[in-house]
Short mmCIF file of C-alpha atoms in Angstrom, two decimals:
data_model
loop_
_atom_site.label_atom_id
_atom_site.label_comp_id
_atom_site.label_asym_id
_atom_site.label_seq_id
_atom_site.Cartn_x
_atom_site.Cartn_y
_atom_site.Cartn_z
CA UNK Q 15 56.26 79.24 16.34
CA UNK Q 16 54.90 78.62 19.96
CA UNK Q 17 52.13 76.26 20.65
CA UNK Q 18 48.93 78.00 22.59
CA UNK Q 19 50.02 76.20 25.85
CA UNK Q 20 53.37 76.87 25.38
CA UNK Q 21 52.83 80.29 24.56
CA UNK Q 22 50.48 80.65 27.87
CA UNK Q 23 53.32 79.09 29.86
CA UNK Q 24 56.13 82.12 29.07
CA UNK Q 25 56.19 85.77 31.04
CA UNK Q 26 55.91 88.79 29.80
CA UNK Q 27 59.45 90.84 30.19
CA UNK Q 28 58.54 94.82 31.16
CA UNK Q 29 62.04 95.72 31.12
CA UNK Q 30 64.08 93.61 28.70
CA UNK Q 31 67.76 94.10 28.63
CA UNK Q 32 70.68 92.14 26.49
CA UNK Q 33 73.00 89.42 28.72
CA UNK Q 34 76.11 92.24 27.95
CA UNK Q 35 74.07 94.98 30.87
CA UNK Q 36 73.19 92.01 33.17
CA UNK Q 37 76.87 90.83 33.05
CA UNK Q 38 78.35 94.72 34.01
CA UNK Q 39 77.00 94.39 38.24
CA UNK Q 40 78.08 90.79 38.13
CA UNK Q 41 81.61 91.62 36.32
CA UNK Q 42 82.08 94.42 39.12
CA UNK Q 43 81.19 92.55 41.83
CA UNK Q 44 83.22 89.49 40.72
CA UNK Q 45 86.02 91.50 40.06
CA UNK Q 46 86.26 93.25 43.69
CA UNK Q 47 85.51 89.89 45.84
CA UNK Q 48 88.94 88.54 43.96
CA UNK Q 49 90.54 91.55 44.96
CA UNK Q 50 89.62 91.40 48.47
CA UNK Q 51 90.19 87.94 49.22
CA UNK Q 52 93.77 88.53 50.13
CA UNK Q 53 94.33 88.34 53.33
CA UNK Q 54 92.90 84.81 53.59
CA UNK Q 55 89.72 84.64 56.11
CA UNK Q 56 90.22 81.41 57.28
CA UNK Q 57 88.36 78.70 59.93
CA UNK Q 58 88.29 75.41 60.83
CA UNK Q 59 85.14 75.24 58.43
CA UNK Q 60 87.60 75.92 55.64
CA UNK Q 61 90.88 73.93 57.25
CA UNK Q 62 88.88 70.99 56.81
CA UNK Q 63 87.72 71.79 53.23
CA UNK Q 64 91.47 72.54 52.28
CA UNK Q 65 92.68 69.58 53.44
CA UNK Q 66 90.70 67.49 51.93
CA UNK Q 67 91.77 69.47 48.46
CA UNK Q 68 95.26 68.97 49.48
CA UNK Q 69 94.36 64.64 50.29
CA UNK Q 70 92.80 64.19 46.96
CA UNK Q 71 95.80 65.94 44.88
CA UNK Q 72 98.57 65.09 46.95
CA UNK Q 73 97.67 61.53 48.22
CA UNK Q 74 95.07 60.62 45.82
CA UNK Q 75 92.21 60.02 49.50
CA UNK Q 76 89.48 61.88 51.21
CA UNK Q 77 91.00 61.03 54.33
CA UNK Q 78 93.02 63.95 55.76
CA UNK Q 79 95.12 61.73 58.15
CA UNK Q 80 97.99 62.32 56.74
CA UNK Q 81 97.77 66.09 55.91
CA UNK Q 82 100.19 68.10 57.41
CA UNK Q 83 97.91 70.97 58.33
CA UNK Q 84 96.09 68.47 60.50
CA UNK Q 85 97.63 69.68 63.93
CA UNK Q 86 98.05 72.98 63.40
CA UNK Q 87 94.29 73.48 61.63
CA UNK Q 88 92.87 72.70 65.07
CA UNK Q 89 89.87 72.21 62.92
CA UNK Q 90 87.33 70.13 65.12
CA UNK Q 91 85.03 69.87 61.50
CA UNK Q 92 85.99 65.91 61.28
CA UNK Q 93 84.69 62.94 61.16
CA UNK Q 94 86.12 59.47 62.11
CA UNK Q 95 85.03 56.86 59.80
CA UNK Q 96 87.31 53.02 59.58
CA UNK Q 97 89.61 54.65 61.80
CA UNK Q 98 90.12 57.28 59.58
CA UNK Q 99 89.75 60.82 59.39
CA UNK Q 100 87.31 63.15 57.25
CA UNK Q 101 85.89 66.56 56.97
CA UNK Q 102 82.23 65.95 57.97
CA UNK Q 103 81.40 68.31 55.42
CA UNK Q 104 79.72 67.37 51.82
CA UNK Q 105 82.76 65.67 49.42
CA UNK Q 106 81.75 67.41 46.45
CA UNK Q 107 83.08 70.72 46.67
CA UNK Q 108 86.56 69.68 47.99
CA UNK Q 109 86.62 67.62 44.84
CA UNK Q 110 86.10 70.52 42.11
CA UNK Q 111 88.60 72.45 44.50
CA UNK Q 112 91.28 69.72 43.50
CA UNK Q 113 90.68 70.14 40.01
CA UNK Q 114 91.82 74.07 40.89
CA UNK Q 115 94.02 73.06 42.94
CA UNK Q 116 95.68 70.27 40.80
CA UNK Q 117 97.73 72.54 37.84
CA UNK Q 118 98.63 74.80 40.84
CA UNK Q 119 100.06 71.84 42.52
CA UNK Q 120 102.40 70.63 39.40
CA UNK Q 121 103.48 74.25 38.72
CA UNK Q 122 105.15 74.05 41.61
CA UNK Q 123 102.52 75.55 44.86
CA UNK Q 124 101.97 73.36 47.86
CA UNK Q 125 98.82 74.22 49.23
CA UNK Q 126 100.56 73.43 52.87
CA UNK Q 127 104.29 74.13 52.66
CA UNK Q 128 105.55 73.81 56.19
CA UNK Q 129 109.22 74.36 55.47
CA UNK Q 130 109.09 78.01 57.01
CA UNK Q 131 106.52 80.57 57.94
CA UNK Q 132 107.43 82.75 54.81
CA UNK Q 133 107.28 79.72 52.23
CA UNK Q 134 103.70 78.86 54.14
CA UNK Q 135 102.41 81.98 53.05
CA UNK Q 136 104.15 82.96 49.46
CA UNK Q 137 102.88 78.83 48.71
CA UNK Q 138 99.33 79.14 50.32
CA UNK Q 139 98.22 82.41 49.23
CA UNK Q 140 98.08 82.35 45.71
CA UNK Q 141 96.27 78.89 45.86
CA UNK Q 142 94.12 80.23 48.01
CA UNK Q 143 92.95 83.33 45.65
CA UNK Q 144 92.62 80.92 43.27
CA UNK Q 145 90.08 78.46 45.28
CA UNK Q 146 88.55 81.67 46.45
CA UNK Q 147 88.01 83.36 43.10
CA UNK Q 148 87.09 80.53 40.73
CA UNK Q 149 84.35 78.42 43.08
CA UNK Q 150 83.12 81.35 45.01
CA UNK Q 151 83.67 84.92 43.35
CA UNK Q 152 82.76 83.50 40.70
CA UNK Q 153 79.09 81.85 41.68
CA UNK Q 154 78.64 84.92 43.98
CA UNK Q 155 79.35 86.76 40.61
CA UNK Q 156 76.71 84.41 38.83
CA UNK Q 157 74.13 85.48 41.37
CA UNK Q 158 74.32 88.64 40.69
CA UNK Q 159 73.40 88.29 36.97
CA UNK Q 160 70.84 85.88 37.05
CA UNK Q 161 69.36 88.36 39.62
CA UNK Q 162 69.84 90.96 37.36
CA UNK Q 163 68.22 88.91 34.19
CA UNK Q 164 65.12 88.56 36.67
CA UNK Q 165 64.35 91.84 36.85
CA UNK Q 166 63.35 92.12 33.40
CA UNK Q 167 60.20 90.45 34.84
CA UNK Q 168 59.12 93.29 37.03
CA UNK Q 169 58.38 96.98 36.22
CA UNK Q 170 60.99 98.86 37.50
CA UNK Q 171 63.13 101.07 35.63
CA UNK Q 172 66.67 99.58 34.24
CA UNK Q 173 68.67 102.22 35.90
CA UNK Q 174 66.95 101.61 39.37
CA UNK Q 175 67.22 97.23 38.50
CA UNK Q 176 71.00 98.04 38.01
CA UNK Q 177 71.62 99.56 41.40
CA UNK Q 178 69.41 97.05 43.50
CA UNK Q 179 71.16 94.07 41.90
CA UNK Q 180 74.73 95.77 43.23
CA UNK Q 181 73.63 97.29 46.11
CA UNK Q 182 72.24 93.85 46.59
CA UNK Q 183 75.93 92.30 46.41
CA UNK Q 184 77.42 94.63 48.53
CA UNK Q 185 74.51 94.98 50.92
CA UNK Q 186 74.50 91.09 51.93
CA UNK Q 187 76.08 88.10 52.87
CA UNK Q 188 77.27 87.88 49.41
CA UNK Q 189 79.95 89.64 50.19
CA UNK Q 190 80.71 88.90 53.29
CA UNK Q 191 81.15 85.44 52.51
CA UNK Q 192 82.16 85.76 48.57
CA UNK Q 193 86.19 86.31 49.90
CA UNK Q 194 86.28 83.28 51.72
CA UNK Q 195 86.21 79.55 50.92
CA UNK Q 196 82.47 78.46 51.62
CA UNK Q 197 79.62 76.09 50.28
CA UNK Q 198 76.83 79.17 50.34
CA UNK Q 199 78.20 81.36 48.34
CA UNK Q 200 78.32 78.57 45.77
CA UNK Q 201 75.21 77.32 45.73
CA UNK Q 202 73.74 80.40 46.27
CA UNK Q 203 74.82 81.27 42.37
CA UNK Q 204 73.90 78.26 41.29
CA UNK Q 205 70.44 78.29 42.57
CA UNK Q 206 69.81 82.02 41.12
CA UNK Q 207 70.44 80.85 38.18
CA UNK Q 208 68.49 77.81 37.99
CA UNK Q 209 65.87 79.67 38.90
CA UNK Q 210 66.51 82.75 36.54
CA UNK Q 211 66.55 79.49 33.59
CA UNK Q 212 62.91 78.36 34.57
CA UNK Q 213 61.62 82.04 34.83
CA UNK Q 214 62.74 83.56 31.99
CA UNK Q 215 62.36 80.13 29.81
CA UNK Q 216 61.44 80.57 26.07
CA UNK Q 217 57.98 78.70 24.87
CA UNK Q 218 60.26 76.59 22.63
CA UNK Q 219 59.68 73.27 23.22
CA UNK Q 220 63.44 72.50 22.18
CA UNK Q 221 63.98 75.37 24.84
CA UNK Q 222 62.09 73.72 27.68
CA UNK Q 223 64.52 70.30 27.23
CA UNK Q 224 67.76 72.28 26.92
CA UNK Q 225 66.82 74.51 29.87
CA UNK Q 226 65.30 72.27 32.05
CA UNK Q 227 67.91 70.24 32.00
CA UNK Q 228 70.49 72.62 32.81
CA UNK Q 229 68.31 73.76 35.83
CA UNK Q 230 68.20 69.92 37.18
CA UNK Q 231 72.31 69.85 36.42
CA UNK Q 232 72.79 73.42 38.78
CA UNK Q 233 70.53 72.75 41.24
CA UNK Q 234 71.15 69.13 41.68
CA UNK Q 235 74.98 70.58 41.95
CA UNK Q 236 73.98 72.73 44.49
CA UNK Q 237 72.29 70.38 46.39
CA UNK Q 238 75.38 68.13 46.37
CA UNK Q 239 77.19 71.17 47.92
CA UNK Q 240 74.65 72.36 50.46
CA UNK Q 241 71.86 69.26 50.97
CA UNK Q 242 69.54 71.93 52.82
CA UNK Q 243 68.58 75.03 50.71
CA UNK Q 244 70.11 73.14 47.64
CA UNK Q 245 67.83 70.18 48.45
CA UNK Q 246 64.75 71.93 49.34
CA UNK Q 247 64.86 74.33 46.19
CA UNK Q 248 65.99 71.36 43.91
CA UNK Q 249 62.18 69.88 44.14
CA UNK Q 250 60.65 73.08 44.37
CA UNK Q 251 62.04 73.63 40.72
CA UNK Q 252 61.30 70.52 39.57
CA UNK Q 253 57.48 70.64 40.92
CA UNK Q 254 57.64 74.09 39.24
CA UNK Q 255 59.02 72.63 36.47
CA UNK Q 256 57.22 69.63 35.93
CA UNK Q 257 53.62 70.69 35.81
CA UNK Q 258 54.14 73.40 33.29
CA UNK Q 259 55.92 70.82 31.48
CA UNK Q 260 56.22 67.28 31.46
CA UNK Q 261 59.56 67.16 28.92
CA UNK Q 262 61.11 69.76 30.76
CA UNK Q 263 60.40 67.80 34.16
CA UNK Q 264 62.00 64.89 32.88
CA UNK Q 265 64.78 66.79 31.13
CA UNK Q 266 65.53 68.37 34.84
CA UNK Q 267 65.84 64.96 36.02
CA UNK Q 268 68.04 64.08 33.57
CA UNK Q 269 70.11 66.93 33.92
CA UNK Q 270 70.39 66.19 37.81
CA UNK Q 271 71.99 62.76 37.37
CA UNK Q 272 75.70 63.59 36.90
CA UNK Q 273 76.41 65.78 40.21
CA UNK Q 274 73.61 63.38 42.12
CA UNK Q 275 75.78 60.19 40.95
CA UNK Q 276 79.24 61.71 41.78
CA UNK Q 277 77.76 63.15 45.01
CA UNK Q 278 76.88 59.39 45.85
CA UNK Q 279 80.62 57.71 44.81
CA UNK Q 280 82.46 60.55 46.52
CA UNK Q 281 80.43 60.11 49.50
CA UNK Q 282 80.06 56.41 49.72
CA UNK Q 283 84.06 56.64 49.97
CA UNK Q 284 83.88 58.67 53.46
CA UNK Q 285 80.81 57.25 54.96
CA UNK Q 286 80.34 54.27 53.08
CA UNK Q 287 77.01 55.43 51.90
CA UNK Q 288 75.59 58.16 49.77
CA UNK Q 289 73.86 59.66 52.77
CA UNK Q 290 76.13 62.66 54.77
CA UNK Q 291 77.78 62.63 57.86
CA UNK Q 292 74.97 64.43 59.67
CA UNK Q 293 73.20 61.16 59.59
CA UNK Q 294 75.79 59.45 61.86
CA UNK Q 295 76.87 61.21 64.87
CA UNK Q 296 78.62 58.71 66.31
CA UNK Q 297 81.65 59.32 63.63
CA UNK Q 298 81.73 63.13 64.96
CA UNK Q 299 82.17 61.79 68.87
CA UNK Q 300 85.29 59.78 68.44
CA UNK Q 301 87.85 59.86 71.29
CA UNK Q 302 89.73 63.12 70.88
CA UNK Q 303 86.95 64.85 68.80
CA UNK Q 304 86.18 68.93 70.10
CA UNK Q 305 82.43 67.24 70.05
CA UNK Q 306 83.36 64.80 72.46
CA UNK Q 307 84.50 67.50 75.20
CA UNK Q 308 83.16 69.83 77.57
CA UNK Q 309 83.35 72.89 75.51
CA UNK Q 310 81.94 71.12 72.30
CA UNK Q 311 78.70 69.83 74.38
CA UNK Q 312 75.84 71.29 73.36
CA UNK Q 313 73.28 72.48 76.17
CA UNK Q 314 69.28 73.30 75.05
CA UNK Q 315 68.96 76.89 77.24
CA UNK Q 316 66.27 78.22 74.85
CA UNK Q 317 62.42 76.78 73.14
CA UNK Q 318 63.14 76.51 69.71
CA UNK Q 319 60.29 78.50 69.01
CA UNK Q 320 62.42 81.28 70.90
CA UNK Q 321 65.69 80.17 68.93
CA UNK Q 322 63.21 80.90 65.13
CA UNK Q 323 62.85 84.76 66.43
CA UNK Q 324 66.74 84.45 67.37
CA UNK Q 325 67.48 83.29 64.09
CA UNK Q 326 65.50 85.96 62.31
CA UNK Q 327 65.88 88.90 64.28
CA UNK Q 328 68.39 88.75 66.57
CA UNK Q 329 71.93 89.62 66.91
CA UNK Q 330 73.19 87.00 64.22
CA UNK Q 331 69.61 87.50 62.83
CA UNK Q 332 68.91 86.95 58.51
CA UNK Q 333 66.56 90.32 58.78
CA UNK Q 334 69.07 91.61 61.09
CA UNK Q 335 71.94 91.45 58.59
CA UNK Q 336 69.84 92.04 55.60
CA UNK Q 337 66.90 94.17 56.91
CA UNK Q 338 65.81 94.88 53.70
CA UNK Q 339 64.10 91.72 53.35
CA UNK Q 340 61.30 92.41 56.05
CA UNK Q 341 59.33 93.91 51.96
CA UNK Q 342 59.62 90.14 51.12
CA UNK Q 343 56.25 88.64 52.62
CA UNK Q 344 54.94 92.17 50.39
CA UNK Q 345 56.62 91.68 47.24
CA UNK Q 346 55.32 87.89 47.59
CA UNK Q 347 52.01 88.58 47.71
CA UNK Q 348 52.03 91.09 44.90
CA UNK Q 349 53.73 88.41 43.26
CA UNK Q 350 51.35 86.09 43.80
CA UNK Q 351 47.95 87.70 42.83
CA UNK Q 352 49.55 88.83 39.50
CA UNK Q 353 48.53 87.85 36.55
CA UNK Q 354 51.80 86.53 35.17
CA UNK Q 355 52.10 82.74 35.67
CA UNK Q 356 55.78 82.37 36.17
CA UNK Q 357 56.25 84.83 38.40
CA UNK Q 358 53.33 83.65 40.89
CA UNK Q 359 54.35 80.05 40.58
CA UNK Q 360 58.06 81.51 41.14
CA UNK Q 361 56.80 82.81 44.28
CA UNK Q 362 55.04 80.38 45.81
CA UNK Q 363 58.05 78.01 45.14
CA UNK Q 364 60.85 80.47 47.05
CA UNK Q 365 57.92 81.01 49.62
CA UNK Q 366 57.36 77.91 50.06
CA UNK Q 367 61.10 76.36 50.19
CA UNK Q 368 61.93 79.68 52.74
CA UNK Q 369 59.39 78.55 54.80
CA UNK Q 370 60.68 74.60 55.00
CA UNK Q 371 64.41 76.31 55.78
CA UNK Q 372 63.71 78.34 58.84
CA UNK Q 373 61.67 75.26 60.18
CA UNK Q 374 64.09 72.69 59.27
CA UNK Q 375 67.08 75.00 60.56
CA UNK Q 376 64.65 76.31 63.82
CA UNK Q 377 63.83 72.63 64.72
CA UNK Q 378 64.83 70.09 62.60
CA UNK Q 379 68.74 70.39 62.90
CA UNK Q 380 70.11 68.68 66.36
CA UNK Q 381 71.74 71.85 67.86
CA UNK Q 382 71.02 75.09 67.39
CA UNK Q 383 74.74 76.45 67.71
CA UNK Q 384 75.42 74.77 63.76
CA UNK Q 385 77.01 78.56 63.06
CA UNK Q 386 79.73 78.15 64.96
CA UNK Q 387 81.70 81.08 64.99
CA UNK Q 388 80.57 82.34 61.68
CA UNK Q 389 78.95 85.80 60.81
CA UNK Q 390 75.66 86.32 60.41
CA UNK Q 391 73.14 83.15 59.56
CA UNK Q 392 75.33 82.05 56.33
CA UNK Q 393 72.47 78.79 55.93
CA UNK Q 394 69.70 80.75 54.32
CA UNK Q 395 72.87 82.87 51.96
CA UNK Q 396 71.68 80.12 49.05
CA UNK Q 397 68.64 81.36 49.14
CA UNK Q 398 68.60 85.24 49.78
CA UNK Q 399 69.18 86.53 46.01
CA UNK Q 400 65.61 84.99 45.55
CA UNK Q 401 63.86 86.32 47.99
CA UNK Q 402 65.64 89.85 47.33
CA UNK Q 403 64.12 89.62 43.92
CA UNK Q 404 60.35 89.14 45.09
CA UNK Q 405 61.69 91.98 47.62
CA UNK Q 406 62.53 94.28 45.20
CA UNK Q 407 58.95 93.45 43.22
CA UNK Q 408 57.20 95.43 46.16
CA UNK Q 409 58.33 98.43 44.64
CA UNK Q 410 56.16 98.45 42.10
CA UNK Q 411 53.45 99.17 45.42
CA UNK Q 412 55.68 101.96 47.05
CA UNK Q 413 53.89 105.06 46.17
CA UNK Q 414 55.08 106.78 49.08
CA UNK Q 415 58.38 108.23 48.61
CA UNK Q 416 58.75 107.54 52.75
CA UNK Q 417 58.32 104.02 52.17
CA UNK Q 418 60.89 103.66 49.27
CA UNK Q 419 63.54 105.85 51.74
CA UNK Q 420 62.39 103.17 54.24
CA UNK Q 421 63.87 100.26 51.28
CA UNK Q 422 66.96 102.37 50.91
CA UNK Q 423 68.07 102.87 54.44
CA UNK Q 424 67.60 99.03 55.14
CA UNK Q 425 69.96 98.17 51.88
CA UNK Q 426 72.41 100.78 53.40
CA UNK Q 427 71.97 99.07 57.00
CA UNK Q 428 72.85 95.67 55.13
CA UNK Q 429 75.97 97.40 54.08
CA UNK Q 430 76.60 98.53 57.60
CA UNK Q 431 76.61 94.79 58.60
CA UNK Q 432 78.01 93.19 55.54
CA UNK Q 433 81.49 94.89 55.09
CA UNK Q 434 82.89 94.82 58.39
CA UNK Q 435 81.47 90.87 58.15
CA UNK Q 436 83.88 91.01 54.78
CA UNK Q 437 86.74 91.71 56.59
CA UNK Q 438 86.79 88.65 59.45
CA UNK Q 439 83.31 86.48 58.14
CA UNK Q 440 84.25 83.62 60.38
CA UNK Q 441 83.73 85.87 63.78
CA UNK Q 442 80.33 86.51 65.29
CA UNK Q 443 78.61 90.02 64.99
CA UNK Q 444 78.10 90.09 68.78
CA UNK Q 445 81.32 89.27 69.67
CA UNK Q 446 83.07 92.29 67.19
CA UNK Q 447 84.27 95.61 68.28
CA UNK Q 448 83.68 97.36 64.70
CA UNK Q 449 82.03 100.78 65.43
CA UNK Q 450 79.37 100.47 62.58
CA UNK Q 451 78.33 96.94 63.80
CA UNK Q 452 78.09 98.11 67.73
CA UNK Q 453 75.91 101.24 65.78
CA UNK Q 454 73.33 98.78 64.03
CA UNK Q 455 73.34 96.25 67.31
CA UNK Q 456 71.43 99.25 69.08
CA UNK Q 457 68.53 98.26 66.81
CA UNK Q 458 68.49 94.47 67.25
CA UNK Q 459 64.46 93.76 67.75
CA UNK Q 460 65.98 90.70 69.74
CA UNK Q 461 69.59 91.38 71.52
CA UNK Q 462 69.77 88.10 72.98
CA UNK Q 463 71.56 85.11 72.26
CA UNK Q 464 72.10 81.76 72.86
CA UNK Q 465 75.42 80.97 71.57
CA UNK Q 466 77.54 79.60 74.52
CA UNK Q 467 80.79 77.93 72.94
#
């Protein structure tokens, strides 16, 4: 039996379905971003990755010095730490890519086989599918139904649930960045489904301990993997978490400790502390570094107040590539005055955390051209499926048949944008020649841009 408070603490589901319907969208969309992650969409972001998967099997170091790819990666995503050379980006993720990529390498695949182009590519491909399909189809996958599980919580019909959650997948940076080797994608499924734990939790106290400290273990995970959004939503949960209960707070700390402790040994190996490279630029403008040169300097052309509407709404823009999501301020509000404690509190949490992103990534970061040559703003793909969901509650409020074709042209507009992204995700949208993307550019509220590299 549930205690009263416990009892007060749980939601109400509208629309409950069994885990077999949620996993059918997530199954599908798992299943195609495998399939389409041949040919290999790579970039230096993911040379540097990959070689430090290749370091940690191979040589048994974090230090890519000695990988062959080094030269011909051109990567300039390196750090110079002791005289040696890293990928500046987070350790942990390159480590659960060498437990992939370890079997692979003792049946025989080198991940870098140099011998001739054709034993490059019959060597690299199938351990690339395999990085590909097992740390990010899979978590893109994951997204999908713990985004589907959500919508229990909101009164819309099953049928309608089932096509938002995969027109959700295929209408978003999800896909464009699920067939590629990336740290969004990942923590983007993690953090759904932390979330999705917390919201749908039972008002079993045994419950609130077992889930809570699963929660704390994925989003502490994700955090390892991408400090920002996984960071920022890690103590939004666990403020959630810990004043509706104090066990489950502590049991999401608990949970937390394992990828928060190998986060800090990994990293204390490149940087000698458990704190990233971001916090020392000196190792990223060492003689020789792309940073270091004229073409890596970074020039200020634009306020940053200016750069917030660029990164919402213009060319590269997150409501340019996923339009759909200009409901969200609606579906939060709805979400907030209802009577249903989790999913208010739910709200005010992704609100909030959304809020702390576009300022941190509008003027907190040091340069405003992080991207790179990447498509669309993949920094705020961690925390999209959530704010989809409180999207998607502002349907309950669309009376008007107008407004609802209004919701379905936008998801088709993300499509637009998403699949030709797919296809090369690791080249700008301005700088592509694909005739649906020049189509949707038309519409940019903001066509300007102030990428220079």
């Amino acid at each position: 039996m549930a205690t009263g408070s416990a009892a007060n603490r749980t939601i109400g589901l509208p629309r409950p379905i069994g885990h077999f319907r949620a996993a059918i969208p997530a199954v599908i969309f798992g299943a195609a971003l495998i399939l389409l992650a041949e040919p290999p969409r790579m970039s230096g972001n993911v040379w540097s990755r990959y070689m430090t998967i290749e370091s940690i099997v191979e040589r048994g170091t974090l230090s890519v010095d000695d990988s062959p790819y080094l030269g011909p990666s051109g990567s300039p995503d390196l750090a110079k730490f002791r005289e040696r050379l890293y990928s500046d980006k987070p350790p942990v993720l390159p480590a659960l890519g060498a437990a992939v990529y370890g079997p692979l390498y003792a049946s025989g695949y080198r991940m870098f086989d140099l011998r001739s182009p054709r034993a490059f590519v019959e060597s690299f491909a199938p351990v690339n599918r395999a990085l590909v399909g097992i740390l990010v189809a899979i978590p893109s996958a994951l997204a999908l139904y713990a985004l589907r599980r959500m919508f229990q919580t909101i009164d819309v019909h099953r049928g309608l649930a089932d096509l938002l959650t995969i027109g959700f997948g295929f209408g978003s940076l999800l896909l464009t960045y699920g067939v590629t080797f990336n740290n969004h994608s990942v923590a983007a499924g993690l953090l759904t489904f932390a979330f999705a734990l917390i919201l749908l939790q039972d008002s079993e106290e045994q419950s609130d301990w077992r889930r809570g400290s699963l929660a704390g273990f994925l989003a502490a995970l994700a955090a390892t993997i991408d400090l920002p959004a996984g960071g920022a939503m890690w103590i939004g949960l666990w403020f959630w978490l810990a004043v509706r209960s104090k066990r489950a707070g502590v049991a999401f700390v608990i949970g937390s400790i394992v990828p928060m402790l190998g986060h800090s040994i990994l990293q204390s190996l490149v940087t000698g502390t458990p704190l990233p490279v971001e916090m020392y630029p000196e190792a990223l403008a060492y003689e020789g570094s792309y940073w270091a040169t004229q073409i890596g300097q970074y020039r200020e052309t634009i306020p940053r107040s200016l750069f917030l509407v660029e990164l919402l709404v213009g060319p590269q823009g997150w409501l340019t590539v996923t339009p759909v999501l200009i409901f969200a301020p609606m579906g939060f509000a709805i979400a907030i005055a209802t009577h249903k404690e989790g999913l208010r509190s739910g709200a005010v949490v992704v609100g909030v955390v959304t809020l702390v992103l576009l300022a941190y990534y509008s003027f907190g970061v040091r340069r405003t051209d992080y991207s790179g040559q990447s498509f669309g703003v993949r920094h705020l793909l961690p925390i999209t499926p959530l704010v989809f969901f409180f999207t998607a509650a502002g349907l309950e409020r669309l009376r008007r048949n107008a407004w609802k074709l209004v919701f379905v042209t936008l998801m088709l507009i993300g499509v637009a944008y998403s699949v030709p992204g797919m296809k090369d995700p690791w080249s700008r949208i301005e700088r592509r020649d694909d005739l649906s993307l020049r189509l949707a550019q038309r519409f940019v509220l903001y066509p300007h841009t102030s990428y220079q590299r």
